[in-house]
Amino acid sequence: MPLAQCPLPNAHCPIFKSGYFSLSRIIFMNVSVAGHIIPTFGLMAELIKRGEEVIYYEVDRFQKEIETFGASFRCYPSLNLQTAPSGENEMSLVPSLTWCAREMLPALLESVREEKPDYIIHDSLCLWGRLVAQLLNIPAVNSIATAAFTPESFYECPRLRKKLPRLLKQAAGSMKHYRQHQREISQKTL
């Protein structure tokens, strides 16, 4: 059957079955937290079912689950946690993520460049995924894993309301670390 006559390639398409035709090579990048990784499994499985090649970058504790779906696994570069920013408060997430991006970016740029993906799917907190896509001029899709809140459940939560002034103060301090890491990332990539 000529390619022009074949409907969208799938497992039943003779050209696809022959190995002659594949769709896209996709890289997934995520933050190493089950609550962000597990929500991507449905999309990953569907893409693989449709014939896409999926390469998932993550820490090794998620390797078996990722490979169960048929994706190729790539382990993130090792990090020296002794140089990481302290996690002394709830607002340490921003400096931690920018530190991770700064530390992993050189190795990830080299690895992803070799993979030659058609596009990257990265979590909204995965700064290194966004930067890799941007620096290598690869189209990117941002995925978001979030809990559902209503104004009542969020703003009227006594626990959050009580912590809000302290959280805002900590957030201001964390932004200082974020800006420093951001400058360092910019200097490394110029």
PDB file of C-alpha atoms in Angstrom:
ATOM      1  CA  MET A   1       0.000   0.000   0.000  1.00  0.00           C
ATOM      2  CA  PRO A   2       1.547   3.366  -0.992  1.00  0.00           C
ATOM      3  CA  LEU A   3       2.182   5.761   1.846  1.00  0.00           C
ATOM      4  CA  ALA A   4      -0.348   8.248   0.458  1.00  0.00           C
ATOM      5  CA  GLN A   5      -3.123   5.623   0.814  1.00  0.00           C
ATOM      6  CA  CYS A   6      -2.247   4.630   4.364  1.00  0.00           C
ATOM      7  CA  PRO A   7      -4.380   6.360   7.003  1.00  0.00           C
ATOM      8  CA  LEU A   8      -2.630   7.760  10.049  1.00  0.00           C
ATOM      9  CA  PRO A   9      -0.002   5.153  10.925  1.00  0.00           C
ATOM     10  CA  ASN A  10      -0.971   2.764  13.663  1.00  0.00           C
ATOM     11  CA  ALA A  11      -0.333  -0.827  14.638  1.00  0.00           C
ATOM     12  CA  HIS A  12      -2.631  -2.056  11.809  1.00  0.00           C
ATOM     13  CA  CYS A  13      -0.974  -0.097   9.010  1.00  0.00           C
ATOM     14  CA  PRO A  14       1.222  -2.401   6.827  1.00  0.00           C
ATOM     15  CA  ILE A  15       3.808   0.316   6.214  1.00  0.00           C
ATOM     16  CA  PHE A  16       4.056   1.041   9.917  1.00  0.00           C
ATOM     17  CA  LYS A  17       4.314  -2.695  10.725  1.00  0.00           C
ATOM     18  CA  SER A  18       7.159  -3.029   8.250  1.00  0.00           C
ATOM     19  CA  GLY A  19       9.251  -0.575  10.242  1.00  0.00           C
ATOM     20  CA  TYR A  20       9.452   1.698   7.196  1.00  0.00           C
ATOM     21  CA  PHE A  21       7.476   4.502   8.770  1.00  0.00           C
ATOM     22  CA  SER A  22       7.584   6.097  12.197  1.00  0.00           C
ATOM     23  CA  LEU A  23       6.049   9.295  13.438  1.00  0.00           C
ATOM     24  CA  SER A  24       8.138  11.354  15.815  1.00  0.00           C
ATOM     25  CA  ARG A  25      10.921  10.974  18.325  1.00  0.00           C
ATOM     26  CA  ILE A  26       9.794  12.539  21.592  1.00  0.00           C
ATOM     27  CA  ILE A  27      11.721  13.277  24.748  1.00  0.00           C
ATOM     28  CA  PHE A  28       9.950  13.531  28.096  1.00  0.00           C
ATOM     29  CA  MET A  29      11.643  15.397  30.943  1.00  0.00           C
ATOM     30  CA  ASN A  30      10.145  15.721  34.370  1.00  0.00           C
ATOM     31  CA  VAL A  31      10.867  16.563  37.974  1.00  0.00           C
ATOM     32  CA  SER A  32      11.643  13.419  39.945  1.00  0.00           C
ATOM     33  CA  VAL A  33       8.406  13.236  41.920  1.00  0.00           C
ATOM     34  CA  ALA A  34       5.789  10.529  41.411  1.00  0.00           C
ATOM     35  CA  GLY A  35       2.959  13.088  41.493  1.00  0.00           C
ATOM     36  CA  HIS A  36       4.407  14.711  38.376  1.00  0.00           C
ATOM     37  CA  ILE A  37       5.634  11.594  36.563  1.00  0.00           C
ATOM     38  CA  ILE A  38       2.640   9.265  36.941  1.00  0.00           C
ATOM     39  CA  PRO A  39       0.185  11.716  35.277  1.00  0.00           C
ATOM     40  CA  THR A  40       2.340  11.564  32.109  1.00  0.00           C
ATOM     41  CA  PHE A  41       2.045   7.781  31.775  1.00  0.00           C
ATOM     42  CA  GLY A  42      -1.305   7.890  29.956  1.00  0.00           C
ATOM     43  CA  LEU A  43      -0.017  10.323  27.348  1.00  0.00           C
ATOM     44  CA  MET A  44       3.238   8.401  26.993  1.00  0.00           C
ATOM     45  CA  ALA A  45       1.372   5.107  26.508  1.00  0.00           C
ATOM     46  CA  GLU A  46      -0.949   6.626  23.895  1.00  0.00           C
ATOM     47  CA  LEU A  47       1.937   8.146  21.947  1.00  0.00           C
ATOM     48  CA  ILE A  48       3.766   4.810  21.910  1.00  0.00           C
ATOM     49  CA  LYS A  49       0.557   3.021  20.871  1.00  0.00           C
ATOM     50  CA  ARG A  50       0.319   5.393  17.906  1.00  0.00           C
ATOM     51  CA  GLY A  51       3.871   4.569  16.830  1.00  0.00           C
ATOM     52  CA  GLU A  52       5.805   7.453  18.349  1.00  0.00           C
ATOM     53  CA  GLU A  53       9.270   6.788  19.738  1.00  0.00           C
ATOM     54  CA  VAL A  54       9.412   8.004  23.339  1.00  0.00           C
ATOM     55  CA  ILE A  55      12.608   8.608  25.293  1.00  0.00           C
ATOM     56  CA  TYR A  56      12.030   9.476  28.949  1.00  0.00           C
ATOM     57  CA  TYR A  57      14.713  11.207  31.035  1.00  0.00           C
ATOM     58  CA  GLU A  58      14.317  10.610  34.766  1.00  0.00           C
ATOM     59  CA  VAL A  59      16.093   9.247  37.848  1.00  0.00           C
ATOM     60  CA  ASP A  60      16.694   5.512  37.963  1.00  0.00           C
ATOM     61  CA  ARG A  61      14.022   4.716  40.552  1.00  0.00           C
ATOM     62  CA  PHE A  62      11.383   5.295  37.832  1.00  0.00           C
ATOM     63  CA  GLN A  63      13.156   3.279  35.121  1.00  0.00           C
ATOM     64  CA  LYS A  64      11.191   0.036  35.440  1.00  0.00           C
ATOM     65  CA  GLU A  65       7.796   1.790  35.343  1.00  0.00           C
ATOM     66  CA  ILE A  66       8.770   3.928  32.353  1.00  0.00           C
ATOM     67  CA  GLU A  67      10.138   0.985  30.380  1.00  0.00           C
ATOM     68  CA  THR A  68       6.979  -1.029  31.141  1.00  0.00           C
ATOM     69  CA  PHE A  69       5.134   1.270  28.734  1.00  0.00           C
ATOM     70  CA  GLY A  70       7.682   0.692  25.968  1.00  0.00           C
ATOM     71  CA  ALA A  71       9.597   3.952  26.285  1.00  0.00           C
ATOM     72  CA  SER A  72      13.374   4.148  26.215  1.00  0.00           C
ATOM     73  CA  PHE A  73      14.860   5.304  29.504  1.00  0.00           C
ATOM     74  CA  ARG A  74      17.712   7.777  29.984  1.00  0.00           C
ATOM     75  CA  CYS A  75      18.984   8.525  33.466  1.00  0.00           C
ATOM     76  CA  TYR A  76      19.501  12.136  34.472  1.00  0.00           C
ATOM     77  CA  PRO A  77      23.111  13.148  35.153  1.00  0.00           C
ATOM     78  CA  SER A  78      24.265  12.648  38.747  1.00  0.00           C
ATOM     79  CA  LEU A  79      24.145  15.656  41.040  1.00  0.00           C
ATOM     80  CA  ASN A  80      26.428  16.546  43.920  1.00  0.00           C
ATOM     81  CA  LEU A  81      23.762  17.205  46.547  1.00  0.00           C
ATOM     82  CA  GLN A  82      26.328  18.745  48.890  1.00  0.00           C
ATOM     83  CA  THR A  83      26.395  21.818  46.650  1.00  0.00           C
ATOM     84  CA  ALA A  84      22.582  22.087  46.504  1.00  0.00           C
ATOM     85  CA  PRO A  85      20.754  25.009  48.115  1.00  0.00           C
ATOM     86  CA  SER A  86      19.361  24.247  51.523  1.00  0.00           C
ATOM     87  CA  GLY A  87      15.747  23.123  51.756  1.00  0.00           C
ATOM     88  CA  GLU A  88      15.120  25.066  54.915  1.00  0.00           C
ATOM     89  CA  ASN A  89      11.607  26.251  54.019  1.00  0.00           C
ATOM     90  CA  GLU A  90       8.649  25.696  51.726  1.00  0.00           C
ATOM     91  CA  MET A  91       9.992  28.289  49.304  1.00  0.00           C
ATOM     92  CA  SER A  92      13.227  26.433  48.560  1.00  0.00           C
ATOM     93  CA  LEU A  93      11.687  24.884  45.443  1.00  0.00           C
ATOM     94  CA  VAL A  94      12.629  27.721  43.074  1.00  0.00           C
ATOM     95  CA  PRO A  95      16.333  27.859  43.973  1.00  0.00           C
ATOM     96  CA  SER A  96      16.469  24.049  44.009  1.00  0.00           C
ATOM     97  CA  LEU A  97      15.020  23.770  40.505  1.00  0.00           C
ATOM     98  CA  THR A  98      17.316  26.447  39.086  1.00  0.00           C
ATOM     99  CA  TRP A  99      20.294  24.761  40.775  1.00  0.00           C
ATOM    100  CA  CYS A 100      19.298  21.421  39.191  1.00  0.00           C
ATOM    101  CA  ALA A 101      19.011  23.090  35.787  1.00  0.00           C
ATOM    102  CA  ARG A 102      22.410  24.727  36.140  1.00  0.00           C
ATOM    103  CA  GLU A 103      24.043  21.457  37.183  1.00  0.00           C
ATOM    104  CA  MET A 104      22.414  19.162  34.602  1.00  0.00           C
ATOM    105  CA  LEU A 105      22.260  21.455  31.597  1.00  0.00           C
ATOM    106  CA  PRO A 106      25.685  20.740  30.016  1.00  0.00           C
ATOM    107  CA  ALA A 107      25.221  16.936  30.047  1.00  0.00           C
ATOM    108  CA  LEU A 108      21.579  17.144  28.965  1.00  0.00           C
ATOM    109  CA  LEU A 109      22.367  19.448  26.056  1.00  0.00           C
ATOM    110  CA  GLU A 110      24.939  16.980  24.768  1.00  0.00           C
ATOM    111  CA  SER A 111      22.689  13.946  25.245  1.00  0.00           C
ATOM    112  CA  VAL A 112      19.559  15.484  23.723  1.00  0.00           C
ATOM    113  CA  ARG A 113      21.528  16.879  20.796  1.00  0.00           C
ATOM    114  CA  GLU A 114      22.605  13.285  20.014  1.00  0.00           C
ATOM    115  CA  GLU A 115      19.027  11.974  20.338  1.00  0.00           C
ATOM    116  CA  LYS A 116      17.733  14.450  17.711  1.00  0.00           C
ATOM    117  CA  PRO A 117      14.144  14.610  19.009  1.00  0.00           C
ATOM    118  CA  ASP A 118      11.292  16.145  17.041  1.00  0.00           C
ATOM    119  CA  TYR A 119       9.937  17.736  20.210  1.00  0.00           C
ATOM    120  CA  ILE A 120      10.246  17.706  24.001  1.00  0.00           C
ATOM    121  CA  ILE A 121       7.467  17.311  26.559  1.00  0.00           C
ATOM    122  CA  HIS A 122       8.513  18.719  29.929  1.00  0.00           C
ATOM    123  CA  ASP A 123       6.817  19.320  33.254  1.00  0.00           C
ATOM    124  CA  SER A 124       5.975  22.908  34.164  1.00  0.00           C
ATOM    125  CA  LEU A 125       8.527  22.725  37.003  1.00  0.00           C
ATOM    126  CA  CYS A 126      11.197  21.122  34.818  1.00  0.00           C
ATOM    127  CA  LEU A 127      13.264  24.196  34.013  1.00  0.00           C
ATOM    128  CA  TRP A 128      16.022  22.106  32.419  1.00  0.00           C
ATOM    129  CA  GLY A 129      13.541  20.624  29.946  1.00  0.00           C
ATOM    130  CA  ARG A 130      12.431  24.073  28.881  1.00  0.00           C
ATOM    131  CA  LEU A 131      16.024  25.312  28.626  1.00  0.00           C
ATOM    132  CA  VAL A 132      17.208  22.306  26.614  1.00  0.00           C
ATOM    133  CA  ALA A 133      14.364  22.816  24.142  1.00  0.00           C
ATOM    134  CA  GLN A 134      14.983  26.539  23.922  1.00  0.00           C
ATOM    135  CA  LEU A 135      18.772  26.317  23.570  1.00  0.00           C
ATOM    136  CA  LEU A 136      18.624  23.526  20.967  1.00  0.00           C
ATOM    137  CA  ASN A 137      15.698  25.153  19.136  1.00  0.00           C
ATOM    138  CA  ILE A 138      13.456  22.110  19.604  1.00  0.00           C
ATOM    139  CA  PRO A 139       9.678  22.567  19.848  1.00  0.00           C
ATOM    140  CA  ALA A 140       8.398  21.948  23.370  1.00  0.00           C
ATOM    141  CA  VAL A 141       5.155  21.088  25.121  1.00  0.00           C
ATOM    142  CA  ASN A 142       4.686  22.019  28.775  1.00  0.00           C
ATOM    143  CA  SER A 143       2.729  19.549  30.904  1.00  0.00           C
ATOM    144  CA  ILE A 144       1.172  20.553  34.208  1.00  0.00           C
ATOM    145  CA  ALA A 145       0.329  18.223  37.074  1.00  0.00           C
ATOM    146  CA  THR A 146      -1.702  19.988  39.728  1.00  0.00           C
ATOM    147  CA  ALA A 147      -4.255  19.398  42.425  1.00  0.00           C
ATOM    148  CA  ALA A 148      -7.701  20.895  41.992  1.00  0.00           C
ATOM    149  CA  PHE A 149      -8.495  23.833  44.284  1.00  0.00           C
ATOM    150  CA  THR A 150     -11.508  26.043  44.770  1.00  0.00           C
ATOM    151  CA  PRO A 151     -11.212  29.502  46.346  1.00  0.00           C
ATOM    152  CA  GLU A 152     -12.733  28.024  49.492  1.00  0.00           C
ATOM    153  CA  SER A 153     -10.308  25.131  49.746  1.00  0.00           C
ATOM    154  CA  PHE A 154      -7.240  27.264  49.058  1.00  0.00           C
ATOM    155  CA  TYR A 155      -7.737  30.731  50.530  1.00  0.00           C
ATOM    156  CA  GLU A 156      -9.935  29.687  53.410  1.00  0.00           C
ATOM    157  CA  CYS A 157      -7.667  26.870  54.543  1.00  0.00           C
ATOM    158  CA  PRO A 158      -6.668  27.821  58.112  1.00  0.00           C
ATOM    159  CA  ARG A 159      -3.284  26.142  57.725  1.00  0.00           C
ATOM    160  CA  LEU A 160      -2.399  28.178  54.624  1.00  0.00           C
ATOM    161  CA  ARG A 161      -3.881  31.412  55.944  1.00  0.00           C
ATOM    162  CA  LYS A 162      -1.777  31.134  59.107  1.00  0.00           C
ATOM    163  CA  LYS A 163       1.414  30.421  57.125  1.00  0.00           C
ATOM    164  CA  LEU A 164       0.877  32.995  54.361  1.00  0.00           C
ATOM    165  CA  PRO A 165       2.910  35.930  55.818  1.00  0.00           C
ATOM    166  CA  ARG A 166       5.874  33.635  56.545  1.00  0.00           C
ATOM    167  CA  LEU A 167       5.622  31.969  53.120  1.00  0.00           C
ATOM    168  CA  LEU A 168       5.645  35.333  51.351  1.00  0.00           C
ATOM    169  CA  LYS A 169       8.749  36.424  53.272  1.00  0.00           C
ATOM    170  CA  GLN A 170      10.506  33.145  52.449  1.00  0.00           C
ATOM    171  CA  ALA A 171       9.518  33.466  48.796  1.00  0.00           C
ATOM    172  CA  ALA A 172      11.192  36.879  48.604  1.00  0.00           C
ATOM    173  CA  GLY A 173      14.417  35.394  49.973  1.00  0.00           C
ATOM    174  CA  SER A 174      14.259  32.468  47.567  1.00  0.00           C
ATOM    175  CA  MET A 175      13.937  34.799  44.603  1.00  0.00           C
ATOM    176  CA  LYS A 176      17.416  36.136  45.389  1.00  0.00           C
ATOM    177  CA  HIS A 177      18.838  32.610  44.940  1.00  0.00           C
ATOM    178  CA  TYR A 178      16.777  32.088  41.797  1.00  0.00           C
ATOM    179  CA  ARG A 179      18.128  35.270  40.190  1.00  0.00           C
ATOM    180  CA  GLN A 180      21.712  34.229  40.982  1.00  0.00           C
ATOM    181  CA  HIS A 181      21.236  30.778  39.424  1.00  0.00           C
ATOM    182  CA  GLN A 182      19.486  32.356  36.449  1.00  0.00           C
ATOM    183  CA  ARG A 183      22.511  34.627  35.829  1.00  0.00           C
ATOM    184  CA  GLU A 184      24.848  31.622  36.066  1.00  0.00           C
ATOM    185  CA  ILE A 185      22.761  29.630  33.583  1.00  0.00           C
ATOM    186  CA  SER A 186      22.746  32.574  31.151  1.00  0.00           C
ATOM    187  CA  GLN A 187      26.524  32.913  31.382  1.00  0.00           C
ATOM    188  CA  LYS A 188      27.077  29.169  30.778  1.00  0.00           C
ATOM    189  CA  THR A 189      24.904  29.159  27.666  1.00  0.00           C
ATOM    190  CA  LEU A 190      26.245  32.269  25.959  1.00  0.00           C
TER     191      LEU A 190
END
